[in-house]
């Protein structure tokens, strides 16, 4: 038995070493950087240790705006994208002919480069001196007034951001939920039909409980992915997200390291730790809620 245990640890050793080098050590390093006050990037020295970096970040208006933007994106896109994906998956599951073709069409945006998709969205929504953009042209055809969704008011930019985010994440969620629906045992549906159960009750009592693990997985990963949003915003609004008022927490961390305000790893680390704490808290809350609502 001892030899078997030793062999097991030897098999795990490469993975443990890699996880330690690329995940555990950087995480510890970030916590250390976040506590070093007056850190000099050139001399690699600090004046002291404390919580000043956290105090500075939490009072920085750019960070507060980034937190606001990130939470709006998370609150809007995660529930809507999951709900739309479920509706589309249910529709695809009911199709008998050309089912694979429709699944492929819905999955195509997922394999397309996000920056390329972002540029297309920017062209569709942007209002320039030469054109109002296709979306504005459609709005005007129906009697509405055109809006510059890229350089215009905050609500318009946030609308495009959320719409784009939902568009990008929707194909993956549709694929996962379509597979989950296909794995549900048909005997449950047959028994419910024999009893004369309504479609709504079948959905609530059979379909949702059976696919609840996949729904929970998509919600958890959706929250984490939305909190890490950055490249999507760059694709739509350019690299100066602070000027556009559309920066995110990850974008703020990047700016503190490499952007116009670059060279402040302590502030960047403090912001990263705050993001880590937010994501960990929300994940723990979701795990607690899932104990009653997820059926394995």
Coordinates of C-alpha atoms in Angstrom, one line a residue:
X1 CA 0.0 0.0 0.0
X2 CA 2.9 2.4 0.8
X3 CA 4.4 1.7 -2.6
X4 CA 1.1 2.5 -4.3
X5 CA 0.8 5.8 -2.4
X6 CA 4.4 6.7 -3.3
X7 CA 3.7 5.9 -7.0
X8 CA 0.6 8.0 -6.9
X9 CA 2.4 11.1 -5.6
X10 CA 5.2 10.6 -8.2
X11 CA 2.6 10.6 -10.9
X12 CA 1.1 13.8 -9.5
X13 CA 4.5 15.5 -8.9
X14 CA 4.8 17.1 -12.4
X15 CA 1.3 18.6 -12.1
X16 CA 2.0 19.8 -8.6
X17 CA 5.3 21.4 -9.6
X18 CA 3.7 23.2 -12.6
X19 CA 0.7 24.4 -10.5
X20 CA 3.1 25.6 -7.8
X21 CA 5.3 27.5 -10.3
X22 CA 2.6 29.1 -12.4
X23 CA -0.4 29.4 -10.0
X24 CA 0.5 29.3 -6.3
X25 CA 3.8 31.2 -6.5
X26 CA 2.4 34.1 -8.6
X27 CA -0.6 34.4 -6.3
X28 CA 1.6 34.6 -3.2
X29 CA 3.8 37.2 -5.1
X30 CA 0.8 39.3 -5.9
X31 CA -0.2 39.4 -2.2
X32 CA 3.3 40.4 -1.3
X33 CA 3.4 43.2 -4.0
X34 CA 0.0 44.5 -2.9
X35 CA 1.3 45.1 0.7
X36 CA 4.6 46.8 -0.3
X37 CA 4.3 50.6 0.1
X38 CA 6.3 53.0 -2.1
X39 CA 7.6 50.1 -4.3
X40 CA 10.3 51.2 -6.7
X41 CA 10.1 49.3 -10.0
X42 CA 13.7 50.1 -10.9
X43 CA 15.5 49.3 -7.6
X44 CA 13.0 46.5 -6.7
X45 CA 12.8 48.0 -3.2
X46 CA 9.9 49.2 -1.0
X47 CA 9.6 51.8 1.8
X48 CA 7.5 49.6 4.0
X49 CA 4.5 47.2 4.4
X50 CA 0.9 48.2 4.9
X51 CA -2.5 48.7 3.4
X52 CA -1.9 52.0 1.6
X53 CA -2.0 50.4 -1.9
X54 CA -5.5 49.1 -1.2
X55 CA -6.6 52.5 0.2
X56 CA -5.3 54.3 -2.9
X57 CA -6.9 51.9 -5.3
X58 CA -10.3 52.0 -3.5
X59 CA -10.2 55.8 -3.7
X60 CA -9.1 56.0 -7.4
X61 CA -12.0 57.2 -9.5
X62 CA -10.7 55.2 -12.5
X63 CA -10.8 52.0 -10.4
X64 CA -14.3 52.8 -9.1
X65 CA -15.5 53.4 -12.6
X66 CA -13.9 50.1 -13.7
X67 CA -15.7 48.3 -10.8
X68 CA -19.0 49.8 -11.8
X69 CA -18.6 48.8 -15.5
X70 CA -17.5 45.3 -14.6
X71 CA -20.5 44.7 -12.3
X72 CA -23.0 46.1 -14.9
X73 CA -21.5 43.7 -17.5
X74 CA -21.7 40.8 -15.0
X75 CA -25.2 41.5 -13.8
X76 CA -26.6 41.9 -17.3
X77 CA -24.8 39.5 -19.5
X78 CA -24.6 36.4 -17.3
X79 CA -28.3 35.9 -16.7
X80 CA -29.3 37.0 -20.2
X81 CA -26.8 34.9 -22.0
X82 CA -27.7 31.8 -20.0
X83 CA -31.4 32.4 -20.5
X84 CA -31.1 32.9 -24.2
X85 CA -28.8 29.9 -24.5
X86 CA -31.3 27.7 -22.8
X87 CA -34.2 28.9 -25.1
X88 CA -32.0 28.3 -28.2
X89 CA -30.9 24.9 -26.9
X90 CA -34.5 23.9 -26.3
X91 CA -35.5 25.1 -29.8
X92 CA -32.6 23.2 -31.4
X93 CA -33.4 20.1 -29.3
X94 CA -36.9 20.0 -30.8
X95 CA -35.7 20.2 -34.4
X96 CA -35.4 16.9 -36.2
X97 CA -34.2 17.9 -39.7
X98 CA -31.0 19.8 -40.2
X99 CA -30.3 19.8 -36.5
X100 CA -26.5 19.5 -36.9
X101 CA -26.5 22.3 -39.4
X102 CA -28.2 24.8 -37.1
X103 CA -26.0 23.7 -34.2
X104 CA -22.9 24.5 -36.4
X105 CA -24.3 27.9 -37.4
X106 CA -24.9 28.9 -33.8
X107 CA -21.4 27.7 -32.8
X108 CA -19.5 29.6 -35.5
X109 CA -19.2 32.9 -33.6
X110 CA -17.3 31.0 -30.8
X111 CA -14.5 30.0 -33.1
X112 CA -14.2 33.5 -34.6
X113 CA -11.5 35.8 -33.3
X114 CA -13.1 38.1 -30.6
X115 CA -11.1 41.1 -31.8
X116 CA -12.4 40.6 -35.4
X117 CA -16.0 40.3 -34.1
X118 CA -15.4 43.5 -32.0
X119 CA -14.2 45.4 -35.0
X120 CA -17.3 44.3 -37.0
X121 CA -19.6 45.5 -34.1
X122 CA -17.7 48.8 -34.0
X123 CA -18.3 49.4 -37.7
X124 CA -22.0 48.4 -37.3
X125 CA -22.6 50.8 -34.3
X126 CA -20.2 53.6 -34.9
X127 CA -21.4 57.0 -36.1
X128 CA -18.8 58.8 -38.3
X129 CA -18.7 61.8 -40.6
X130 CA -19.3 59.5 -43.6
X131 CA -22.0 57.2 -42.3
X132 CA -24.3 56.8 -39.3
X133 CA -23.6 53.0 -39.2
X134 CA -25.9 50.2 -40.2
X135 CA -27.7 50.0 -36.8
X136 CA -28.5 53.7 -36.8
X137 CA -29.7 53.5 -40.4
X138 CA -32.2 50.7 -39.3
X139 CA -33.2 52.8 -36.3
X140 CA -33.9 55.8 -38.5
X141 CA -35.9 53.7 -40.9
X142 CA -38.3 52.9 -38.1
X143 CA -38.6 56.6 -37.2
X144 CA -36.0 56.6 -34.4
X145 CA -33.1 59.0 -33.8
X146 CA -29.5 57.8 -34.4
X147 CA -27.1 57.4 -31.5
X148 CA -23.3 57.1 -31.6
X149 CA -23.0 53.8 -29.7
X150 CA -19.2 53.9 -29.6
X151 CA -18.3 57.5 -28.8
X152 CA -21.6 58.6 -27.6
X153 CA -23.4 58.5 -24.2
X154 CA -22.5 56.0 -21.5
X155 CA -25.7 54.0 -21.7
X156 CA -25.3 53.5 -25.4
X157 CA -21.7 52.3 -25.0
X158 CA -22.7 49.9 -22.2
X159 CA -25.6 48.6 -24.4
X160 CA -23.1 47.7 -27.2
X161 CA -20.7 46.2 -24.7
X162 CA -23.3 43.9 -23.1
X163 CA -24.8 43.0 -26.5
X164 CA -21.3 42.1 -27.8
X165 CA -20.5 40.1 -24.7
X166 CA -23.7 38.1 -24.9
X167 CA -23.1 37.5 -28.6
X168 CA -19.6 36.1 -27.9
X169 CA -20.4 33.8 -25.0
X170 CA -23.8 32.5 -26.3
X171 CA -22.5 29.8 -28.8
X172 CA -20.5 28.0 -26.1
X173 CA -23.4 28.0 -23.7
X174 CA -25.8 26.8 -26.4
X175 CA -23.4 23.9 -27.2
X176 CA -23.1 22.9 -23.5
X177 CA -26.9 23.0 -22.9
X178 CA -27.7 21.2 -26.2
X179 CA -25.5 18.4 -25.0
X180 CA -27.1 18.4 -21.6
X181 CA -30.6 18.2 -23.0
X182 CA -29.6 15.4 -25.3
X183 CA -28.3 13.4 -22.3
X184 CA -31.6 13.5 -20.4
X185 CA -33.2 10.0 -20.2
X186 CA -36.2 10.0 -22.5
X187 CA -38.0 7.5 -20.2
X188 CA -38.8 10.4 -17.8
X189 CA -40.5 12.3 -20.6
X190 CA -42.4 9.3 -21.8
X191 CA -43.7 8.6 -18.3
X192 CA -44.7 12.3 -17.8
X193 CA -46.6 12.2 -21.2
X194 CA -48.5 9.1 -20.1
X195 CA -49.6 10.8 -16.9
X196 CA -50.8 13.8 -19.0
X197 CA -48.3 16.2 -17.5
X198 CA -48.2 19.7 -19.2
X199 CA -45.1 20.9 -21.1
X200 CA -44.5 23.6 -18.5
X201 CA -44.5 21.2 -15.6
X202 CA -42.3 18.8 -17.5
X203 CA -39.8 21.6 -18.1
X204 CA -39.8 22.6 -14.4
X205 CA -39.9 19.2 -12.9
X206 CA -37.8 17.1 -15.3
X207 CA -35.7 19.2 -17.7
X208 CA -34.4 21.9 -15.3
X209 CA -33.4 19.5 -12.5
X210 CA -31.7 17.1 -15.0
X211 CA -29.6 19.9 -16.6
X212 CA -29.1 21.9 -13.4
X213 CA -25.4 20.8 -13.1
X214 CA -24.6 22.2 -16.5
X215 CA -26.6 25.4 -15.8
X216 CA -24.7 25.8 -12.6
X217 CA -21.4 25.3 -14.4
X218 CA -22.3 27.9 -17.0
X219 CA -23.3 30.4 -14.3
X220 CA -20.1 30.0 -12.3
X221 CA -17.8 30.2 -15.4
X222 CA -20.0 33.0 -16.7
X223 CA -19.4 35.1 -13.6
X224 CA -15.7 34.4 -13.6
X225 CA -15.4 35.2 -17.4
X226 CA -17.4 38.4 -17.1
X227 CA -15.2 39.6 -14.2
X228 CA -12.1 39.0 -16.4
X229 CA -13.5 41.1 -19.3
X230 CA -10.9 43.3 -21.0
X231 CA -10.2 42.3 -24.6
X232 CA -13.8 42.8 -25.7
X233 CA -13.7 46.4 -24.5
X234 CA -10.4 47.0 -26.3
X235 CA -11.9 45.6 -29.5
X236 CA -14.9 48.0 -29.3
X237 CA -13.5 51.2 -27.7
X238 CA -9.7 51.1 -28.3
X239 CA -6.8 50.8 -25.8
X240 CA -7.6 54.0 -23.9
X241 CA -10.6 52.7 -22.0
X242 CA -10.3 55.3 -19.2
X243 CA -10.9 58.1 -21.7
X244 CA -13.9 56.1 -23.1
X245 CA -15.2 55.5 -19.6
X246 CA -15.4 51.8 -20.3
X247 CA -12.5 50.3 -18.4
X248 CA -12.8 47.1 -16.4
X249 CA -11.0 45.8 -13.3
X250 CA -8.7 43.7 -15.4
X251 CA -8.1 46.7 -17.7
X252 CA -7.2 48.8 -14.7
X253 CA -4.7 46.2 -13.6
X254 CA -3.2 46.2 -17.1
X255 CA -3.0 50.0 -17.2
X256 CA -1.2 50.1 -13.8
X257 CA 1.4 47.6 -15.1
X258 CA 1.9 48.6 -18.7
X259 CA -0.5 51.4 -19.8
X260 CA -0.1 55.2 -19.6
X261 CA -0.1 54.9 -15.8
X262 CA 2.3 51.9 -16.0
X263 CA 5.0 51.1 -13.6
X264 CA 3.0 50.6 -10.5
X265 CA 2.9 46.9 -9.7
X266 CA 1.8 47.4 -6.1
X267 CA -1.4 49.2 -7.2
X268 CA -2.0 46.7 -9.9
X269 CA -1.5 43.8 -7.4
X270 CA -3.9 45.5 -4.9
X271 CA -6.5 45.8 -7.6
X272 CA -5.9 42.1 -8.6
X273 CA -6.3 41.0 -5.0
X274 CA -9.6 42.9 -4.7
X275 CA -10.8 41.2 -7.9
X276 CA -9.8 37.9 -6.5
X277 CA -11.7 38.5 -3.3
X278 CA -14.9 39.6 -5.3
X279 CA -14.8 36.5 -7.5
X280 CA -14.1 34.2 -4.6
X281 CA -17.0 35.6 -2.6
X282 CA -19.5 35.3 -5.5
X283 CA -18.3 31.8 -6.2
X284 CA -18.8 30.8 -2.6
X285 CA -22.3 32.3 -2.6
X286 CA -23.1 30.4 -5.8
X287 CA -21.8 27.1 -4.3
X288 CA -24.0 27.6 -1.2
X289 CA -27.1 28.3 -3.3
X290 CA -26.4 25.3 -5.6
X291 CA -26.6 22.8 -2.7
X292 CA -30.4 23.2 -2.7
X293 CA -31.0 23.8 -6.4
X294 CA -28.5 21.6 -8.3
X295 CA -29.3 17.9 -8.6
X296 CA -26.4 15.6 -9.4

